[in-house]
Amino acid sequence: MSRYLFSILLFVLSCTVKAQCPLPAAGFQSGERLVYDLYFNWKFVWIKCGSATYTMKSSSYKGKPAFRNDLLFKTNPKFDTFFTLRDTLLSYISPDVVPLYYSKASLEGKRHRFEEAWYSYSSSGTTTRQRYVNPDGKEFNKTNFSHDCIYDMLSLFSVARTYDPKDFKVGQRLRFPMTSSEEVKEEVLIYRGKETFKANDGHTYRCLVFTLLDDEVKNKERELCRFFFSDDQNHIPIRIDFNLKFGTAKGYFKQAENLKFPLTSRVK
C-alpha cells in the first residue's frame, strides 16, 4: 500500500533539501509497536477494511547493530471477499538511520509482487542492488547509484521521524532518491504545516503534516501519501492517507506500546 499538481512557481520558490545520512535516531526505540485501523474508499463511502501493525526492535545486520522495522498491512476476512491485501515490509537501518536492507512482499487481489534492495556505501555515494519479481513471475535485477543516501518506504519513514521542523517553512521540500521495484526514483517530501486530528484511540493530537510526492510522472507531481506525525518527540504517524493504484485508503492511529517519549501532542 506502499504507494495534485503544483505550479512551476511553487516548485522554483520552495526550499530544497538534499537527503543526508547518517542522521540522529531521535524519536524511536527498540520494542515500539504501533497499531492502525485501515479504511478504504468504496463508491464515496469509507469502509473499515483491516489493520496495519508497525514494530521496531534492536537487531543486527551482517554482524553489526541495527534496527529492524516491520510493517504489515492486512485486510479483514469480510473485506477479503472483495479485495485481498497482504503487504509485508521489512527494513534494516543502522543506529544512525542509514538504510541497510529492504524487502516488500505484496498480495493485492490475486497479484503477487516481491522486491528487495541491498545498500552499500563509499566516499562518493550510495549503491543499491535491487531485485524485483513482477506478478507474472519475471525477475528483474538492477544496480543503481546516487551521490545522496537512497531510501525505501520504511527507512524514509524512520528518517521523517528524526526531523525537528521548528525551523521548517510551510512548503519546504526534502528530496530523496527512493527504491521502487528495480528502479530508484526521485521522490519529494513536503512539509505542509500543522493540523489537529482525532485518532481512533479517542484522543485528538497536534500533528505535523508531510506529503510524499512522485516527482517523475510526466512533469506532474502525484501525491503518494500524506503523513500526520505527532507534534512531539516521538513523531509517530497519527494518520496516513494513501493514494493507491486501485483507490484511496487511510490509516488511523489506534494503539501504541513502548514509545520513547510521552505523547505530549495529545490535546484532549
Short mmCIF file of C-alpha atoms in Angstrom, two decimals:
data_model
loop_
_atom_site.label_atom_id
_atom_site.label_comp_id
_atom_site.label_asym_id
_atom_site.label_seq_id
_atom_site.Cartn_x
_atom_site.Cartn_y
_atom_site.Cartn_z
CA MET A 1 0.00 0.00 0.00
CA SER A 2 3.06 1.16 -0.21
CA ARG A 3 2.44 3.90 -2.63
CA TYR A 4 -2.08 17.10 -7.01
CA LEU A 5 -0.49 19.10 -9.09
CA PHE A 6 1.74 22.05 -8.10
CA SER A 7 2.65 25.11 -10.13
CA ILE A 8 6.09 25.78 -11.60
CA LEU A 9 6.34 28.89 -9.43
CA LEU A 10 5.89 26.91 -6.22
CA PHE A 11 8.48 24.42 -7.44
CA VAL A 12 11.06 27.17 -8.03
CA LEU A 13 10.41 29.10 -4.81
CA SER A 14 10.24 26.11 -2.49
CA CYS A 15 13.33 25.38 -0.39
CA THR A 16 15.02 22.15 -1.49
CA VAL A 17 16.97 19.98 0.96
CA LYS A 18 19.02 17.01 -0.23
CA ALA A 19 18.81 13.64 1.50
CA GLN A 20 21.53 13.29 4.14
CA CYS A 21 22.85 10.27 6.01
CA PRO A 22 23.68 9.41 8.71
CA LEU A 23 21.09 11.07 10.97
CA PRO A 24 20.37 11.01 14.72
CA ALA A 25 17.82 8.35 15.73
CA ALA A 26 15.75 10.69 17.86
CA GLY A 27 12.13 9.62 18.03
CA PHE A 28 12.05 5.84 18.46
CA GLN A 29 13.44 2.92 20.42
CA SER A 30 13.50 -0.86 20.39
CA GLY A 31 10.22 -2.51 21.32
CA GLU A 32 7.99 0.14 19.78
CA ARG A 33 4.69 -1.15 18.38
CA LEU A 34 2.04 0.91 16.58
CA VAL A 35 -1.40 -0.32 15.51
CA TYR A 36 -3.71 1.30 12.95
CA ASP A 37 -7.23 0.78 11.63
CA LEU A 38 -7.40 0.77 7.83
CA TYR A 39 -10.23 2.27 5.79
CA PHE A 40 -10.88 2.02 2.06
CA ASN A 41 -12.97 4.36 -0.06
CA TRP A 42 -15.68 2.41 -1.90
CA LYS A 43 -18.15 4.40 -4.01
CA PHE A 44 -17.74 7.52 -1.84
CA VAL A 45 -18.16 5.50 1.39
CA TRP A 46 -15.29 4.82 3.79
CA ILE A 47 -15.27 1.16 4.86
CA LYS A 48 -13.16 -0.27 7.66
CA CYS A 49 -11.22 -2.93 5.80
CA GLY A 50 -8.38 -4.13 8.02
CA SER A 51 -5.39 -3.18 10.13
CA ALA A 52 -1.73 -2.22 9.96
CA THR A 53 0.91 -3.05 12.55
CA TYR A 54 4.36 -1.48 12.73
CA THR A 55 7.12 -2.75 15.02
CA MET A 56 10.70 -1.70 15.64
CA LYS A 57 13.28 -3.68 17.58
CA SER A 58 17.02 -3.88 18.11
CA SER A 59 18.66 -6.44 15.90
CA SER A 60 21.82 -6.96 13.88
CA TYR A 61 22.65 -6.94 10.19
CA LYS A 62 25.78 -8.68 8.94
CA GLY A 63 27.06 -8.82 12.49
CA LYS A 64 26.61 -5.12 13.26
CA PRO A 65 23.96 -3.41 15.46
CA ALA A 66 20.83 -2.38 13.60
CA PHE A 67 17.15 -1.58 13.99
CA ARG A 68 14.67 -3.93 12.33
CA ASN A 69 11.40 -2.35 11.13
CA ASP A 70 8.38 -4.45 10.16
CA LEU A 71 5.11 -3.19 8.69
CA LEU A 72 2.15 -5.44 7.89
CA PHE A 73 -1.00 -4.34 6.06
CA LYS A 74 -3.82 -6.86 6.24
CA THR A 75 -7.44 -6.74 5.14
CA ASN A 76 -10.04 -8.48 7.30
CA PRO A 77 -11.84 -11.69 6.18
CA LYS A 78 -15.03 -9.83 5.27
CA PHE A 79 -13.18 -7.38 3.00
CA ASP A 80 -11.08 -10.23 1.54
CA THR A 81 -14.15 -11.38 -0.40
CA PHE A 82 -13.99 -8.06 -2.26
CA PHE A 83 -10.24 -7.41 -2.36
CA THR A 84 -7.38 -9.14 -0.55
CA LEU A 85 -4.41 -7.10 0.61
CA ARG A 86 -1.34 -8.50 2.33
CA ASP A 87 1.68 -6.21 2.24
CA THR A 88 4.68 -7.18 4.36
CA LEU A 89 7.54 -4.67 4.51
CA LEU A 90 10.89 -5.25 6.23
CA SER A 91 13.74 -2.81 6.66
CA TYR A 92 17.08 -2.85 8.45
CA ILE A 93 18.65 0.50 9.29
CA SER A 94 21.80 1.34 11.23
CA PRO A 95 21.52 3.04 14.67
CA ASP A 96 22.11 6.36 12.86
CA VAL A 97 19.28 5.69 10.35
CA VAL A 98 21.35 4.56 7.36
CA PRO A 99 19.45 2.04 5.16
CA LEU A 100 20.98 -1.44 5.02
CA TYR A 101 18.33 -3.77 3.53
CA TYR A 102 14.70 -3.59 2.41
CA SER A 103 12.09 -6.06 1.19
CA LYS A 104 8.42 -5.89 0.32
CA ALA A 105 6.13 -8.82 -0.39
CA SER A 106 2.74 -7.83 -1.78
CA LEU A 107 -0.51 -9.63 -2.45
CA GLU A 108 -3.02 -7.20 -3.94
CA GLY A 109 -6.09 -9.02 -5.19
CA LYS A 110 -4.57 -12.03 -6.96
CA ARG A 111 -1.35 -10.29 -7.96
CA HIS A 112 1.89 -11.11 -6.16
CA ARG A 113 4.97 -8.90 -6.21
CA PHE A 114 8.29 -9.07 -4.41
CA GLU A 115 11.15 -6.61 -4.23
CA GLU A 116 14.44 -6.36 -2.36
CA ALA A 117 17.20 -3.77 -2.04
CA TRP A 118 20.70 -4.09 -0.61
CA TYR A 119 22.61 -0.90 0.17
CA SER A 120 26.36 -0.30 0.10
CA TYR A 121 28.32 2.90 0.68
CA SER A 122 31.50 4.58 -0.47
CA SER A 123 33.00 8.05 -0.20
CA SER A 124 31.24 9.02 -3.44
CA GLY A 125 27.71 7.89 -2.60
CA THR A 126 25.25 5.00 -2.29
CA THR A 127 24.85 1.91 -4.44
CA THR A 128 21.71 -0.24 -4.34
CA ARG A 129 21.46 -3.73 -5.73
CA GLN A 130 17.78 -4.36 -6.42
CA ARG A 131 15.72 -7.42 -7.26
CA TYR A 132 12.08 -7.33 -8.38
CA VAL A 133 9.69 -10.17 -9.23
CA ASN A 134 6.58 -8.98 -11.07
CA PRO A 135 3.08 -10.55 -10.95
CA ASP A 136 3.95 -12.75 -13.96
CA GLY A 137 6.93 -14.22 -12.11
CA LYS A 138 9.50 -12.44 -14.24
CA GLU A 139 12.60 -11.37 -12.30
CA PHE A 140 14.48 -8.10 -12.81
CA ASN A 141 17.85 -7.18 -11.30
CA LYS A 142 19.47 -3.78 -11.41
CA THR A 143 22.19 -1.77 -9.69
CA ASN A 144 21.65 1.94 -9.10
CA PHE A 145 23.92 4.70 -7.77
CA SER A 146 23.32 8.09 -6.18
CA HIS A 147 25.62 10.68 -4.64
CA ASP A 148 22.99 11.01 -1.87
CA CYS A 149 21.52 8.48 0.51
CA ILE A 150 18.96 6.18 -1.15
CA TYR A 151 15.88 5.22 0.86
CA ASP A 152 12.85 2.95 0.75
CA MET A 153 9.38 3.42 2.21
CA LEU A 154 10.28 2.13 5.68
CA SER A 155 13.66 3.79 6.09
CA LEU A 156 12.19 7.05 4.79
CA PHE A 157 9.51 6.74 7.46
CA SER A 158 12.27 6.48 10.09
CA VAL A 159 14.09 9.47 8.60
CA ALA A 160 10.95 11.62 8.75
CA ARG A 161 10.74 10.89 12.47
CA THR A 162 14.20 12.36 13.10
CA TYR A 163 13.33 15.84 11.87
CA ASP A 164 12.71 18.79 14.15
CA PRO A 165 10.51 21.02 11.98
CA LYS A 166 10.70 24.11 14.20
CA ASP A 167 12.76 25.86 11.54
CA PHE A 168 10.83 24.43 8.58
CA LYS A 169 8.75 26.67 6.40
CA VAL A 170 5.42 25.53 5.02
CA GLY A 171 6.10 24.22 1.52
CA GLN A 172 9.70 23.31 2.26
CA ARG A 173 10.87 20.35 0.18
CA LEU A 174 13.13 17.47 1.04
CA ARG A 175 14.24 15.36 -1.92
CA PHE A 176 15.00 11.66 -1.62
CA PRO A 177 16.11 9.05 -4.12
CA MET A 178 13.89 6.06 -3.22
CA THR A 179 13.78 2.44 -4.35
CA SER A 180 10.77 1.38 -6.38
CA SER A 181 10.69 -2.16 -7.81
CA GLU A 182 14.06 -2.39 -9.60
CA GLU A 183 14.39 1.38 -10.06
CA VAL A 184 15.39 4.39 -8.00
CA LYS A 185 13.02 7.34 -8.30
CA GLU A 186 13.34 10.91 -7.13
CA GLU A 187 10.64 11.47 -4.52
CA VAL A 188 9.77 14.66 -2.67
CA LEU A 189 8.65 15.06 0.94
CA ILE A 190 6.94 18.41 1.56
CA TYR A 191 6.21 19.99 4.93
CA ARG A 192 2.61 21.23 4.94
CA GLY A 193 2.36 22.76 8.41
CA LYS A 194 0.37 21.75 11.48
CA GLU A 195 -3.16 20.38 11.97
CA THR A 196 -5.12 18.71 14.75
CA PHE A 197 -6.68 15.32 14.18
CA LYS A 198 -8.78 12.90 16.25
CA ALA A 199 -7.37 9.39 16.18
CA ASN A 200 -9.10 6.05 16.72
CA ASP A 201 -7.87 5.88 20.31
CA GLY A 202 -10.40 8.63 21.11
CA HIS A 203 -7.82 11.40 21.56
CA THR A 204 -7.04 14.49 19.49
CA TYR A 205 -3.43 15.25 18.55
CA ARG A 206 -1.43 18.17 17.23
CA CYS A 207 0.16 16.90 14.03
CA LEU A 208 2.97 17.83 11.65
CA VAL A 209 1.76 17.22 8.10
CA PHE A 210 4.00 15.97 5.28
CA THR A 211 3.15 14.81 1.78
CA LEU A 212 5.21 12.35 -0.24
CA LEU A 213 5.19 13.05 -3.97
CA ASP A 214 6.23 11.06 -7.00
CA ASP A 215 8.21 13.69 -8.90
CA GLU A 216 8.69 11.77 -12.14
CA VAL A 217 5.22 11.46 -13.62
CA LYS A 218 5.38 13.32 -16.95
CA ASN A 219 6.36 16.61 -15.28
CA LYS A 220 3.40 16.36 -12.91
CA GLU A 221 3.61 15.70 -9.20
CA ARG A 222 1.47 12.85 -7.90
CA GLU A 223 0.80 12.62 -4.17
CA LEU A 224 1.59 9.11 -2.96
CA CYS A 225 0.99 9.53 0.78
CA ARG A 226 0.12 12.18 3.33
CA PHE A 227 1.53 11.72 6.84
CA PHE A 228 0.21 13.29 10.05
CA PHE A 229 3.05 12.92 12.57
CA SER A 230 2.51 13.63 16.27
CA ASP A 231 3.93 17.04 17.20
CA ASP A 232 6.13 15.70 19.98
CA GLN A 233 9.46 13.91 20.29
CA ASN A 234 8.05 10.57 19.09
CA HIS A 235 6.80 11.84 15.71
CA ILE A 236 4.55 8.79 15.29
CA PRO A 237 2.02 8.77 12.44
CA ILE A 238 -1.44 9.62 13.78
CA ARG A 239 -2.98 9.32 10.34
CA ILE A 240 -1.70 8.22 6.93
CA ASP A 241 -3.54 8.79 3.65
CA PHE A 242 -2.63 6.52 0.73
CA ASN A 243 -3.31 7.16 -2.95
CA LEU A 244 -3.23 3.67 -4.43
CA LYS A 245 -3.46 2.43 -7.99
CA PHE A 246 -6.78 0.79 -7.16
CA GLY A 247 -8.27 3.51 -4.91
CA THR A 248 -7.63 5.54 -1.77
CA ALA A 249 -7.11 4.34 1.78
CA LYS A 250 -6.45 5.79 5.22
CA GLY A 251 -4.74 4.51 8.34
CA TYR A 252 -5.90 5.88 11.73
CA PHE A 253 -3.75 5.51 14.84
CA LYS A 254 -5.31 3.15 17.40
CA GLN A 255 -2.68 1.97 19.87
CA ALA A 256 0.99 2.38 20.83
CA GLU A 257 3.34 0.40 23.03
CA ASN A 258 6.78 1.24 24.40
CA LEU A 259 7.14 4.74 22.95
CA LYS A 260 10.37 6.50 23.76
CA PHE A 261 8.71 9.76 24.89
CA PRO A 262 5.32 10.86 26.32
CA LEU A 263 2.64 11.77 23.79
CA THR A 264 2.69 15.47 24.66
CA SER A 265 0.93 16.27 21.35
CA ARG A 266 -2.30 14.92 22.82
CA VAL A 267 -4.64 17.86 23.38
CA LYS A 268 -7.66 16.00 24.80
#
